[in-house]
Amino acid sequence: MISLVEQLANAVLARDALKVRSLAQELVRSSPLSSLERPTISRPEALIVAAALVELLAFRNHVPPPSWTDKVGGLETPFHLLNSAEGMPRLRAWCEAESPEPLRRRKLFAPPDYLSEV
């Protein structure tokens, strides 16, 4: 069975914004973020996305992230979480400059308020 964290990472990689929001809300409600176990994810990029999102959600909920997130690096190729950023240079530049730190340091780019309503 695929963990909730892996489902969330896969939804981000698929740029399915509605599913991302729903899964992020479920993750925040389901368990303390600071004690989440490292998920068993076979795709390296999905693990990177998972670590970035768990850190972001922990930060937004004023709790420390689980220790395993510190040990996960970044993507080799930048990835924009908004599909529209691919074709809109100003939006892309804004996301690259203002993306939340847990995302940006792993070469994931989104608006500064990404998942702020979760």
JSON list of N, CA and C in Angstrom, two decimals, residues 52-103:
[
{"chain": "A", "resi": 52, "resn": "ALA", "atom": "N", "xyz": [10.64, 17.59, 1.04]},
{"chain": "A", "resi": 52, "resn": "ALA", "atom": "CA", "xyz": [10.40, 19.03, 0.93]},
{"chain": "A", "resi": 52, "resn": "ALA", "atom": "C", "xyz": [9.01, 19.39, 1.43]},
{"chain": "A", "resi": 53, "resn": "LEU", "atom": "N", "xyz": [8.01, 18.61, 1.07]},
{"chain": "A", "resi": 53, "resn": "LEU", "atom": "CA", "xyz": [6.64, 18.91, 1.48]},
{"chain": "A", "resi": 53, "resn": "LEU", "atom": "C", "xyz": [6.43, 18.69, 2.97]},
{"chain": "A", "resi": 54, "resn": "VAL", "atom": "N", "xyz": [7.01, 17.64, 3.50]},
{"chain": "A", "resi": 54, "resn": "VAL", "atom": "CA", "xyz": [6.88, 17.40, 4.95]},
{"chain": "A", "resi": 54, "resn": "VAL", "atom": "C", "xyz": [7.53, 18.55, 5.72]},
{"chain": "A", "resi": 55, "resn": "GLU", "atom": "N", "xyz": [8.70, 19.00, 5.27]},
{"chain": "A", "resi": 55, "resn": "GLU", "atom": "CA", "xyz": [9.35, 20.14, 5.92]},
{"chain": "A", "resi": 55, "resn": "GLU", "atom": "C", "xyz": [8.49, 21.40, 5.80]},
{"chain": "A", "resi": 56, "resn": "LEU", "atom": "N", "xyz": [7.94, 21.64, 4.62]},
{"chain": "A", "resi": 56, "resn": "LEU", "atom": "CA", "xyz": [7.11, 22.82, 4.42]},
{"chain": "A", "resi": 56, "resn": "LEU", "atom": "C", "xyz": [5.87, 22.78, 5.31]},
{"chain": "A", "resi": 57, "resn": "LEU", "atom": "N", "xyz": [5.19, 21.66, 5.36]},
{"chain": "A", "resi": 57, "resn": "LEU", "atom": "CA", "xyz": [4.00, 21.54, 6.19]},
{"chain": "A", "resi": 57, "resn": "LEU", "atom": "C", "xyz": [4.33, 21.63, 7.67]},
{"chain": "A", "resi": 58, "resn": "ALA", "atom": "N", "xyz": [5.46, 21.08, 8.07]},
{"chain": "A", "resi": 58, "resn": "ALA", "atom": "CA", "xyz": [5.88, 21.20, 9.47]},
{"chain": "A", "resi": 58, "resn": "ALA", "atom": "C", "xyz": [6.14, 22.67, 9.82]},
{"chain": "A", "resi": 59, "resn": "PHE", "atom": "N", "xyz": [6.85, 23.36, 8.95]},
{"chain": "A", "resi": 59, "resn": "PHE", "atom": "CA", "xyz": [7.13, 24.79, 9.17]},
{"chain": "A", "resi": 59, "resn": "PHE", "atom": "C", "xyz": [5.83, 25.58, 9.28]},
{"chain": "A", "resi": 60, "resn": "ARG", "atom": "N", "xyz": [4.92, 25.32, 8.36]},
{"chain": "A", "resi": 60, "resn": "ARG", "atom": "CA", "xyz": [3.64, 26.06, 8.35]},
{"chain": "A", "resi": 60, "resn": "ARG", "atom": "C", "xyz": [2.78, 25.74, 9.57]},
{"chain": "A", "resi": 61, "resn": "ASN", "atom": "N", "xyz": [3.01, 24.60, 10.19]},
{"chain": "A", "resi": 61, "resn": "ASN", "atom": "CA", "xyz": [2.24, 24.21, 11.36]},
{"chain": "A", "resi": 61, "resn": "ASN", "atom": "C", "xyz": [3.02, 24.40, 12.66]},
{"chain": "A", "resi": 62, "resn": "HIS", "atom": "N", "xyz": [4.16, 25.07, 12.56]},
{"chain": "A", "resi": 62, "resn": "HIS", "atom": "CA", "xyz": [4.98, 25.44, 13.73]},
{"chain": "A", "resi": 62, "resn": "HIS", "atom": "C", "xyz": [5.44, 24.25, 14.55]},
{"chain": "A", "resi": 63, "resn": "VAL", "atom": "N", "xyz": [5.85, 23.19, 13.84]},
{"chain": "A", "resi": 63, "resn": "VAL", "atom": "CA", "xyz": [6.42, 22.02, 14.50]},
{"chain": "A", "resi": 63, "resn": "VAL", "atom": "C", "xyz": [7.73, 21.66, 13.80]},
{"chain": "A", "resi": 64, "resn": "PRO", "atom": "N", "xyz": [8.64, 21.02, 14.50]},
{"chain": "A", "resi": 64, "resn": "PRO", "atom": "CA", "xyz": [9.89, 20.62, 13.84]},
{"chain": "A", "resi": 64, "resn": "PRO", "atom": "C", "xyz": [9.63, 19.49, 12.84]},
{"chain": "A", "resi": 65, "resn": "PRO", "atom": "N", "xyz": [10.37, 19.49, 11.74]},
{"chain": "A", "resi": 65, "resn": "PRO", "atom": "CA", "xyz": [10.21, 18.39, 10.78]},
{"chain": "A", "resi": 65, "resn": "PRO", "atom": "C", "xyz": [10.88, 17.13, 11.31]},
{"chain": "A", "resi": 66, "resn": "PRO", "atom": "N", "xyz": [10.49, 15.98, 10.81]},
{"chain": "A", "resi": 66, "resn": "PRO", "atom": "CA", "xyz": [11.17, 14.76, 11.22]},
{"chain": "A", "resi": 66, "resn": "PRO", "atom": "C", "xyz": [12.63, 14.79, 10.78]},
{"chain": "A", "resi": 67, "resn": "SER", "atom": "N", "xyz": [13.49, 14.14, 11.52]},
{"chain": "A", "resi": 67, "resn": "SER", "atom": "CA", "xyz": [14.94, 14.22, 11.27]},
{"chain": "A", "resi": 67, "resn": "SER", "atom": "C", "xyz": [15.35, 13.65, 9.91]},
{"chain": "A", "resi": 68, "resn": "TRP", "atom": "N", "xyz": [14.61, 12.71, 9.38]},
{"chain": "A", "resi": 68, "resn": "TRP", "atom": "CA", "xyz": [15.00, 12.10, 8.11]},
{"chain": "A", "resi": 68, "resn": "TRP", "atom": "C", "xyz": [15.00, 13.08, 6.96]},
{"chain": "A", "resi": 69, "resn": "THR", "atom": "N", "xyz": [14.23, 14.17, 7.05]},
{"chain": "A", "resi": 69, "resn": "THR", "atom": "CA", "xyz": [14.15, 15.11, 5.93]},
{"chain": "A", "resi": 69, "resn": "THR", "atom": "C", "xyz": [15.49, 15.81, 5.69]},
{"chain": "A", "resi": 70, "resn": "ASP", "atom": "N", "xyz": [16.29, 16.00, 6.74]},
{"chain": "A", "resi": 70, "resn": "ASP", "atom": "CA", "xyz": [17.60, 16.64, 6.59]},
{"chain": "A", "resi": 70, "resn": "ASP", "atom": "C", "xyz": [18.57, 15.83, 5.74]},
{"chain": "A", "resi": 71, "resn": "LYS", "atom": "N", "xyz": [18.33, 14.55, 5.66]},
{"chain": "A", "resi": 71, "resn": "LYS", "atom": "CA", "xyz": [19.25, 13.65, 4.95]},
{"chain": "A", "resi": 71, "resn": "LYS", "atom": "C", "xyz": [18.89, 13.47, 3.48]},
{"chain": "A", "resi": 72, "resn": "VAL", "atom": "N", "xyz": [17.84, 14.14, 3.02]},
{"chain": "A", "resi": 72, "resn": "VAL", "atom": "CA", "xyz": [17.39, 14.00, 1.64]},
{"chain": "A", "resi": 72, "resn": "VAL", "atom": "C", "xyz": [17.84, 15.24, 0.86]},
{"chain": "A", "resi": 73, "resn": "GLY", "atom": "N", "xyz": [18.55, 15.01, -0.23]},
{"chain": "A", "resi": 73, "resn": "GLY", "atom": "CA", "xyz": [19.08, 16.09, -1.05]},
{"chain": "A", "resi": 73, "resn": "GLY", "atom": "C", "xyz": [18.04, 16.69, -1.97]},
{"chain": "A", "resi": 74, "resn": "GLY", "atom": "N", "xyz": [18.51, 17.24, -3.08]},
{"chain": "A", "resi": 74, "resn": "GLY", "atom": "CA", "xyz": [17.64, 17.93, -4.02]},
{"chain": "A", "resi": 74, "resn": "GLY", "atom": "C", "xyz": [17.63, 17.27, -5.39]},
{"chain": "A", "resi": 75, "resn": "LEU", "atom": "N", "xyz": [16.77, 17.77, -6.23]},
{"chain": "A", "resi": 75, "resn": "LEU", "atom": "CA", "xyz": [16.68, 17.29, -7.60]},
{"chain": "A", "resi": 75, "resn": "LEU", "atom": "C", "xyz": [17.87, 17.77, -8.42]},
{"chain": "A", "resi": 76, "resn": "GLU", "atom": "N", "xyz": [18.20, 17.03, -9.45]},
{"chain": "A", "resi": 76, "resn": "GLU", "atom": "CA", "xyz": [19.24, 17.48, -10.37]},
{"chain": "A", "resi": 76, "resn": "GLU", "atom": "C", "xyz": [18.69, 18.53, -11.32]},
{"chain": "A", "resi": 77, "resn": "THR", "atom": "N", "xyz": [17.46, 18.35, -11.75]},
{"chain": "A", "resi": 77, "resn": "THR", "atom": "CA", "xyz": [16.80, 19.25, -12.68]},
{"chain": "A", "resi": 77, "resn": "THR", "atom": "C", "xyz": [15.68, 19.99, -11.95]},
{"chain": "A", "resi": 78, "resn": "PRO", "atom": "N", "xyz": [15.64, 21.32, -12.05]},
{"chain": "A", "resi": 78, "resn": "PRO", "atom": "CA", "xyz": [14.56, 22.06, -11.38]},
{"chain": "A", "resi": 78, "resn": "PRO", "atom": "C", "xyz": [13.18, 21.60, -11.84]},
{"chain": "A", "resi": 79, "resn": "PHE", "atom": "N", "xyz": [12.23, 21.67, -10.92]},
{"chain": "A", "resi": 79, "resn": "PHE", "atom": "CA", "xyz": [10.85, 21.26, -11.21]},
{"chain": "A", "resi": 79, "resn": "PHE", "atom": "C", "xyz": [9.90, 22.32, -10.68]},
{"chain": "A", "resi": 80, "resn": "HIS", "atom": "N", "xyz": [9.02, 22.82, -11.54]},
{"chain": "A", "resi": 80, "resn": "HIS", "atom": "CA", "xyz": [8.04, 23.82, -11.16]},
{"chain": "A", "resi": 80, "resn": "HIS", "atom": "C", "xyz": [6.73, 23.12, -10.82]},
{"chain": "A", "resi": 81, "resn": "LEU", "atom": "N", "xyz": [6.24, 23.39, -9.62]},
{"chain": "A", "resi": 81, "resn": "LEU", "atom": "CA", "xyz": [5.04, 22.71, -9.14]},
{"chain": "A", "resi": 81, "resn": "LEU", "atom": "C", "xyz": [3.77, 23.20, -9.83]},
{"chain": "A", "resi": 82, "resn": "LEU", "atom": "N", "xyz": [3.82, 24.38, -10.42]},
{"chain": "A", "resi": 82, "resn": "LEU", "atom": "CA", "xyz": [2.70, 24.88, -11.20]},
{"chain": "A", "resi": 82, "resn": "LEU", "atom": "C", "xyz": [2.98, 24.64, -12.68]},
{"chain": "A", "resi": 83, "resn": "ASN", "atom": "N", "xyz": [2.09, 23.95, -13.33]},
{"chain": "A", "resi": 83, "resn": "ASN", "atom": "CA", "xyz": [2.24, 23.67, -14.75]},
{"chain": "A", "resi": 83, "resn": "ASN", "atom": "C", "xyz": [2.36, 24.97, -15.54]},
{"chain": "A", "resi": 84, "resn": "SER", "atom": "N", "xyz": [1.62, 25.98, -15.15]},
{"chain": "A", "resi": 84, "resn": "SER", "atom": "CA", "xyz": [1.62, 27.25, -15.89]},
{"chain": "A", "resi": 84, "resn": "SER", "atom": "C", "xyz": [2.97, 27.96, -15.84]},
{"chain": "A", "resi": 85, "resn": "ALA", "atom": "N", "xyz": [3.81, 27.67, -14.85]},
{"chain": "A", "resi": 85, "resn": "ALA", "atom": "CA", "xyz": [5.12, 28.31, -14.75]},
{"chain": "A", "resi": 85, "resn": "ALA", "atom": "C", "xyz": [6.04, 27.90, -15.90]},
{"chain": "A", "resi": 86, "resn": "GLU", "atom": "N", "xyz": [5.76, 26.76, -16.51]},
{"chain": "A", "resi": 86, "resn": "GLU", "atom": "CA", "xyz": [6.59, 26.31, -17.63]},
{"chain": "A", "resi": 86, "resn": "GLU", "atom": "C", "xyz": [6.49, 27.27, -18.82]},
{"chain": "A", "resi": 87, "resn": "GLY", "atom": "N", "xyz": [5.32, 27.84, -19.05]},
{"chain": "A", "resi": 87, "resn": "GLY", "atom": "CA", "xyz": [5.12, 28.70, -20.23]},
{"chain": "A", "resi": 87, "resn": "GLY", "atom": "C", "xyz": [5.01, 30.17, -19.93]},
{"chain": "A", "resi": 88, "resn": "MET", "atom": "N", "xyz": [5.15, 30.55, -18.67]},
{"chain": "A", "resi": 88, "resn": "MET", "atom": "CA", "xyz": [5.01, 31.96, -18.30]},
{"chain": "A", "resi": 88, "resn": "MET", "atom": "C", "xyz": [6.31, 32.42, -17.61]},
{"chain": "A", "resi": 89, "resn": "PRO", "atom": "N", "xyz": [7.19, 33.06, -18.35]},
{"chain": "A", "resi": 89, "resn": "PRO", "atom": "CA", "xyz": [8.51, 33.41, -17.80]},
{"chain": "A", "resi": 89, "resn": "PRO", "atom": "C", "xyz": [8.47, 34.23, -16.52]},
{"chain": "A", "resi": 90, "resn": "ARG", "atom": "N", "xyz": [7.56, 35.19, -16.40]},
{"chain": "A", "resi": 90, "resn": "ARG", "atom": "CA", "xyz": [7.52, 36.00, -15.18]},
{"chain": "A", "resi": 90, "resn": "ARG", "atom": "C", "xyz": [7.04, 35.19, -13.98]},
{"chain": "A", "resi": 91, "resn": "LEU", "atom": "N", "xyz": [6.06, 34.33, -14.19]},
{"chain": "A", "resi": 91, "resn": "LEU", "atom": "CA", "xyz": [5.60, 33.46, -13.11]},
{"chain": "A", "resi": 91, "resn": "LEU", "atom": "C", "xyz": [6.72, 32.49, -12.70]},
{"chain": "A", "resi": 92, "resn": "ARG", "atom": "N", "xyz": [7.40, 31.95, -13.67]},
{"chain": "A", "resi": 92, "resn": "ARG", "atom": "CA", "xyz": [8.50, 31.03, -13.40]},
{"chain": "A", "resi": 92, "resn": "ARG", "atom": "C", "xyz": [9.59, 31.74, -12.58]},
{"chain": "A", "resi": 93, "resn": "ALA", "atom": "N", "xyz": [9.97, 32.95, -12.98]},
{"chain": "A", "resi": 93, "resn": "ALA", "atom": "CA", "xyz": [11.00, 33.71, -12.27]},
{"chain": "A", "resi": 93, "resn": "ALA", "atom": "C", "xyz": [10.55, 34.05, -10.85]},
{"chain": "A", "resi": 94, "resn": "TRP", "atom": "N", "xyz": [9.29, 34.40, -10.69]},
{"chain": "A", "resi": 94, "resn": "TRP", "atom": "CA", "xyz": [8.75, 34.73, -9.36]},
{"chain": "A", "resi": 94, "resn": "TRP", "atom": "C", "xyz": [8.81, 33.50, -8.45]},
{"chain": "A", "resi": 95, "resn": "CYS", "atom": "N", "xyz": [8.39, 32.36, -8.99]},
{"chain": "A", "resi": 95, "resn": "CYS", "atom": "CA", "xyz": [8.43, 31.11, -8.21]},
{"chain": "A", "resi": 95, "resn": "CYS", "atom": "C", "xyz": [9.86, 30.76, -7.84]},
{"chain": "A", "resi": 96, "resn": "GLU", "atom": "N", "xyz": [10.78, 30.92, -8.76]},
{"chain": "A", "resi": 96, "resn": "GLU", "atom": "CA", "xyz": [12.18, 30.59, -8.48]},
{"chain": "A", "resi": 96, "resn": "GLU", "atom": "C", "xyz": [12.77, 31.51, -7.41]},
{"chain": "A", "resi": 97, "resn": "ALA", "atom": "N", "xyz": [12.34, 32.77, -7.40]},
{"chain": "A", "resi": 97, "resn": "ALA", "atom": "CA", "xyz": [12.87, 33.72, -6.42]},
{"chain": "A", "resi": 97, "resn": "ALA", "atom": "C", "xyz": [12.19, 33.62, -5.06]},
{"chain": "A", "resi": 98, "resn": "GLU", "atom": "N", "xyz": [10.91, 33.29, -5.04]},
{"chain": "A", "resi": 98, "resn": "GLU", "atom": "CA", "xyz": [10.13, 33.37, -3.82]},
{"chain": "A", "resi": 98, "resn": "GLU", "atom": "C", "xyz": [9.62, 32.04, -3.27]},
{"chain": "A", "resi": 99, "resn": "SER", "atom": "N", "xyz": [9.99, 30.96, -3.89]},
{"chain": "A", "resi": 99, "resn": "SER", "atom": "CA", "xyz": [9.54, 29.63, -3.43]},
{"chain": "A", "resi": 99, "resn": "SER", "atom": "C", "xyz": [9.94, 29.42, -1.97]},
{"chain": "A", "resi": 100, "resn": "PRO", "atom": "N", "xyz": [9.09, 28.78, -1.18]},
{"chain": "A", "resi": 100, "resn": "PRO", "atom": "CA", "xyz": [9.46, 28.50, 0.21]},
{"chain": "A", "resi": 100, "resn": "PRO", "atom": "C", "xyz": [10.78, 27.72, 0.28]},
{"chain": "A", "resi": 101, "resn": "GLU", "atom": "N", "xyz": [11.57, 28.05, 1.27]},
{"chain": "A", "resi": 101, "resn": "GLU", "atom": "CA", "xyz": [12.93, 27.51, 1.40]},
{"chain": "A", "resi": 101, "resn": "GLU", "atom": "C", "xyz": [13.02, 25.98, 1.34]},
{"chain": "A", "resi": 102, "resn": "PRO", "atom": "N", "xyz": [12.14, 25.23, 2.03]},
{"chain": "A", "resi": 102, "resn": "PRO", "atom": "CA", "xyz": [12.25, 23.76, 1.94]},
{"chain": "A", "resi": 102, "resn": "PRO", "atom": "C", "xyz": [12.11, 23.23, 0.51]},
{"chain": "A", "resi": 103, "resn": "LEU", "atom": "N", "xyz": [11.36, 23.96, -0.31]},
{"chain": "A", "resi": 103, "resn": "LEU", "atom": "CA", "xyz": [11.20, 23.58, -1.71]},
{"chain": "A", "resi": 103, "resn": "LEU", "atom": "C", "xyz": [12.39, 24.06, -2.53]}
]
